[in-house]
CSV table of C-alpha atoms in Angstrom, one decimal:
chain,number,residue,atom,x,y,z
A,1,THR,CA,125.7,128.6,113.5
A,2,ILE,CA,123.0,128.2,116.1
A,3,ILE,CA,123.4,131.3,118.2
A,4,ARG,CA,122.5,134.8,117.2
A,5,THR,CA,122.5,138.2,118.9
A,6,VAL,CA,119.2,140.0,119.6
A,7,ALA,CA,119.5,143.7,120.3
A,8,LYS,CA,118.9,144.7,123.9
A,9,ARG,CA,118.2,141.1,124.9
A,10,GLY,CA,121.4,139.1,124.6
A,11,TYR,CA,121.9,135.8,122.8
A,12,VAL,CA,119.3,133.2,121.7
A,13,LEU,CA,119.4,129.8,120.1
A,14,SER,CA,118.4,129.8,116.4
A,15,LEU,CA,118.2,126.1,115.7
A,16,LEU,CA,116.5,126.5,112.4
A,17,GLU,CA,119.7,128.0,111.0
A,18,ALA,CA,121.7,124.9,112.0
A,19,PRO,CA,122.8,122.5,109.3
A,20,LYS,CA,120.0,120.1,108.4
A,21,GLN,CA,120.2,116.6,109.8
A,22,GLU,CA,120.3,113.7,107.4
A,23,ARG,CA,117.2,111.5,107.4
A,24,SER,CA,117.9,107.8,107.6
A,25,GLY,CA,115.9,105.3,105.6
A,26,GLN,CA,113.9,104.3,108.6
A,27,PRO,CA,111.0,106.7,109.5
A,28,SER,CA,111.7,108.8,112.6
A,29,VAL,CA,109.5,110.7,115.0
A,30,ALA,CA,110.3,113.6,117.2
A,31,VAL,CA,108.2,114.6,120.2
A,32,LEU,CA,108.2,118.4,120.6
A,33,ARG,CA,108.0,120.0,124.0
A,34,PHE,CA,104.4,120.2,125.1
A,35,SER,CA,102.9,123.6,125.7
A,36,ASN,CA,101.7,124.4,129.2
A,37,GLU,CA,98.3,126.0,129.1
A,38,GLY,CA,98.0,126.1,132.9
A,39,ALA,CA,100.1,127.5,135.8
A,40,PRO,CA,103.8,128.1,135.1
A,41,GLU,CA,104.8,126.0,138.0
A,42,ASP,CA,103.2,123.0,136.3
A,43,THR,CA,105.8,123.1,133.4
A,44,PRO,CA,108.1,120.5,134.9
A,45,LEU,CA,105.2,118.1,135.3
A,46,ILE,CA,104.1,118.5,131.7
A,47,ASP,CA,107.7,118.2,130.5
A,48,GLY,CA,107.9,114.9,132.4
A,49,PHE,CA,104.6,113.7,130.9
A,50,ALA,CA,105.9,114.4,127.3
A,51,GLU,CA,109.2,112.7,128.1
A,52,ASP,CA,107.4,109.6,129.2
A,53,ILE,CA,105.6,109.6,125.9
A,54,VAL,CA,109.0,109.6,124.2
A,55,ASN,CA,110.1,106.6,126.3
A,56,ALA,CA,106.8,104.8,125.5
A,57,LEU,CA,107.2,105.4,121.7
A,58,ALA,CA,110.8,104.1,121.9
A,59,ARG,CA,109.5,100.6,122.9
A,60,PHE,CA,108.0,100.1,119.5
A,61,GLY,CA,110.4,99.0,116.8
A,62,ARG,CA,108.7,100.3,113.7
A,63,VAL,CA,110.0,103.8,113.9
A,64,ALA,CA,113.1,105.6,115.2
A,65,VAL,CA,112.4,108.0,118.1
A,66,LEU,CA,114.6,111.0,118.5
A,67,ALA,CA,116.0,111.7,122.0
A,68,ARG,CA,114.2,114.2,124.3
A,69,ASN,CA,116.9,116.8,124.1
A,70,SER,CA,116.4,117.0,120.3
A,71,GLY,CA,112.6,117.3,120.1
A,72,PHE,CA,112.4,119.5,123.2
A,73,ALA,CA,114.4,122.2,121.4
A,74,PHE,CA,111.1,123.2,119.8
A,75,VAL,CA,107.9,124.1,121.6
A,76,SER,CA,104.6,122.9,120.3
A,77,ASP,CA,102.8,126.2,120.4
A,78,SER,CA,105.4,128.2,118.5
A,79,ALA,CA,104.3,129.5,115.1
A,80,SER,CA,106.9,127.3,113.3
A,81,ASP,CA,107.4,126.1,109.8
A,82,TRP,CA,107.0,122.4,110.6
A,83,ARG,CA,108.8,121.4,107.5
A,84,ALA,CA,111.8,123.4,108.6
A,85,VAL,CA,111.6,121.8,112.1
A,86,GLY,CA,111.5,118.4,110.5
A,87,ASP,CA,114.5,119.2,108.3
A,88,SER,CA,116.5,120.5,111.3
A,89,LEU,CA,115.8,117.5,113.4
A,90,GLY,CA,116.0,114.9,110.5
A,91,ALA,CA,112.5,113.7,111.6
A,92,THR,CA,109.9,112.3,109.3
A,93,TYR,CA,107.0,112.9,111.8
A,94,LEU,CA,106.5,115.4,114.6
A,95,VAL,CA,104.3,115.0,117.7
A,96,ARG,CA,103.1,118.2,119.3
A,97,GLY,CA,100.8,118.7,122.2
A,98,ARG,CA,99.2,121.1,124.7
A,99,ALA,CA,98.5,120.2,128.3
A,100,THR,CA,96.6,121.6,131.2
A,101,THR,CA,96.9,120.3,134.7
A,102,ARG,CA,93.9,120.3,137.0
A,103,ALA,CA,93.4,119.6,140.7
A,104,ASP,CA,92.0,116.1,139.8
A,105,GLY,CA,94.0,115.3,136.7
A,106,MET,CA,95.2,116.5,133.3
A,107,ARG,CA,93.8,117.4,129.8
A,108,VAL,CA,96.1,116.8,126.8
A,109,ALA,CA,95.6,117.6,123.1
A,110,VAL,CA,98.0,115.8,120.8
A,111,SER,CA,98.7,116.1,117.0
A,112,LEU,CA,100.8,114.0,114.6
A,113,ILE,CA,102.4,116.1,111.8
A,114,ALA,CA,104.0,114.9,108.6
A,115,ALA,CA,107.2,116.9,108.5
A,116,SER,CA,107.5,116.8,104.7
A,117,THR,CA,104.3,118.8,104.2
A,118,GLY,CA,103.5,120.3,107.6
A,119,GLY,CA,100.1,118.7,107.4
A,120,VAL,CA,98.3,117.3,110.4
A,121,LEU,CA,97.7,113.5,110.0
A,122,TRP,CA,95.9,112.9,113.3
A,123,SER,CA,94.8,114.8,116.4
A,124,ASP,CA,92.9,114.0,119.5
A,125,THR,CA,92.1,115.2,123.0
A,126,PHE,CA,92.6,113.1,126.2
A,127,SER,CA,91.6,113.6,129.8
A,128,ALA,CA,92.9,111.6,132.8
A,129,PHE,CA,92.2,111.7,136.5
A,130,GLY,CA,94.5,110.6,139.3
A,131,GLY,CA,96.4,107.4,138.6
A,132,GLN,CA,95.0,107.3,135.1
A,133,ILE,CA,97.7,109.8,134.0
A,134,PHE,CA,100.2,107.0,133.6
A,135,GLU,CA,97.7,104.9,131.5
A,136,LEU,CA,97.1,108.0,129.4
A,137,GLN,CA,100.8,108.2,128.5
A,138,GLU,CA,100.7,104.6,127.2
A,139,GLU,CA,97.4,105.3,125.3
A,140,ILE,CA,98.8,108.3,123.6
A,141,ALA,CA,101.9,106.4,122.6
A,142,ARG,CA,99.8,103.5,121.2
A,143,ARG,CA,97.6,105.9,119.2
A,144,VAL,CA,100.6,107.7,117.7
A,145,VAL,CA,102.4,104.4,116.8
A,146,LYS,CA,99.2,103.0,115.3
A,147,ARG,CA,98.8,106.0,113.0
A,148,LEU,CA,102.5,105.9,112.1
A,149,VAL,CA,102.4,102.2,111.3
A,150,ALA,CA,99.3,102.7,109.2
A,151,ARG,CA,101.1,105.4,107.2
A,152,ILE,CA,104.3,103.3,106.8
A,153,ASP,CA,102.3,100.2,105.7
A,154,ASP,CA,100.2,102.3,103.2
A,155,ALA,CA,103.4,103.7,101.7
A,156,GLY,CA,104.8,100.2,101.5
A,157,ILE,CA,101.8,99.0,99.6
A,158,LYS,CA,102.1,101.8,97.1
A,159,GLN,CA,105.8,101.2,96.6
A,160,ALA,CA,105.9,97.4,96.7
A,161,SER,CA,105.0,96.7,93.1
A,162,PRO,CA,103.4,98.5,90.2
A,163,LYS,CA,101.7,95.3,89.3
A,164,PRO,CA,98.4,94.7,91.0
A,165,PRO,CA,97.6,91.3,92.5
A,166,ASP,CA,96.1,88.8,90.1
A,167,SER,CA,93.3,88.0,92.5
A,168,LEU,CA,91.0,90.7,93.8
A,169,ALA,CA,90.1,88.3,96.6
A,170,ALA,CA,93.8,88.1,97.6
A,171,TYR,CA,94.0,91.9,97.8
A,172,GLU,CA,90.9,92.0,100.0
A,173,LEU,CA,92.4,89.4,102.3
A,174,LEU,CA,95.6,91.4,102.5
A,175,LEU,CA,93.7,94.5,103.5
A,176,ARG,CA,91.7,92.6,106.1
A,177,GLY,CA,95.0,91.2,107.5
A,178,LEU,CA,96.6,94.7,107.7
A,179,ALA,CA,93.5,95.9,109.7
A,180,ARG,CA,94.0,93.1,112.2
A,181,LEU,CA,97.7,93.6,112.3
A,182,ARG,CA,97.2,97.2,113.5
A,183,GLY,CA,95.0,96.1,116.3
A,184,TYR,CA,95.9,95.4,119.9
A,185,ALA,CA,93.6,92.5,120.8
A,186,SER,CA,95.3,89.3,122.0
A,187,ASP,CA,94.4,87.3,118.9
A,188,ASP,CA,95.0,90.1,116.3
A,189,ASN,CA,98.5,88.9,115.2
A,190,GLU,CA,97.3,85.3,114.7
A,191,ALA,CA,94.2,86.4,112.8
A,192,ALA,CA,96.3,88.6,110.6
A,193,ARG,CA,98.7,85.8,109.8
A,194,ALA,CA,95.9,83.5,108.8
A,195,LEU,CA,94.5,86.2,106.4
A,196,PHE,CA,97.9,86.7,104.8
A,197,GLN,CA,98.3,83.0,104.3
A,198,ALA,CA,94.8,82.9,102.8
A,199,ALA,CA,95.8,85.7,100.4
A,200,VAL,CA,98.9,83.7,99.3
A,201,GLU,CA,96.7,80.7,98.6
A,202,LYS,CA,94.5,82.8,96.4
A,203,ASP,CA,97.5,84.3,94.6
A,204,PRO,CA,100.8,82.4,95.1
A,205,THR,CA,102.7,85.2,93.3
A,206,TYR,CA,101.5,87.9,95.6
A,207,ALA,CA,104.8,89.0,97.0
A,208,LEU,CA,103.4,91.6,99.5
A,209,ALA,CA,101.2,88.9,101.1
A,210,HIS,CA,104.2,86.6,101.3
A,211,SER,CA,106.3,89.3,103.1
A,212,TYR,CA,103.6,90.0,105.7
């Protein structure tokens, strides 16, 4: 079901014709193979760079990360139907990228795509020099996770309850707490918890503030 014959060429994989993977209840992200915009001999280096991003994403527990051999079946620069790619992989989100290696470092463009619509949720360009390349992998993973967590939390707020909080002040405190929760400063979690507790004090029936 995933191999087809091409006249005068031989056989090729046709993964989009494979049975669709079932999506689990937990949001999942697939990192596609990054496109090499430089010398062909740099492809293994760029593949390794993208694989390290997969490993960095896997350290965060809020989303499921598909294995390298799944996401790398698709190349980021292919003119693909991203919704079909998401269905084939069973992924909620896709990370695609383009990279160019230089004598003194690397330049990377990364995009986060919602598989359900094919729309780009976020994109950015990064540059690194020398040993900064390893820091760049961590930074890209943090940025992607931050955007994903923001999307998941926003969806949770919409689905949590059709009833708005009784106190507008409690709602404002919740939003301020979420903003701190998504940060990476050493005191962000503690500050977020204090804001959630303050929201509960304003509205003791505010279930979403209780859950956070």
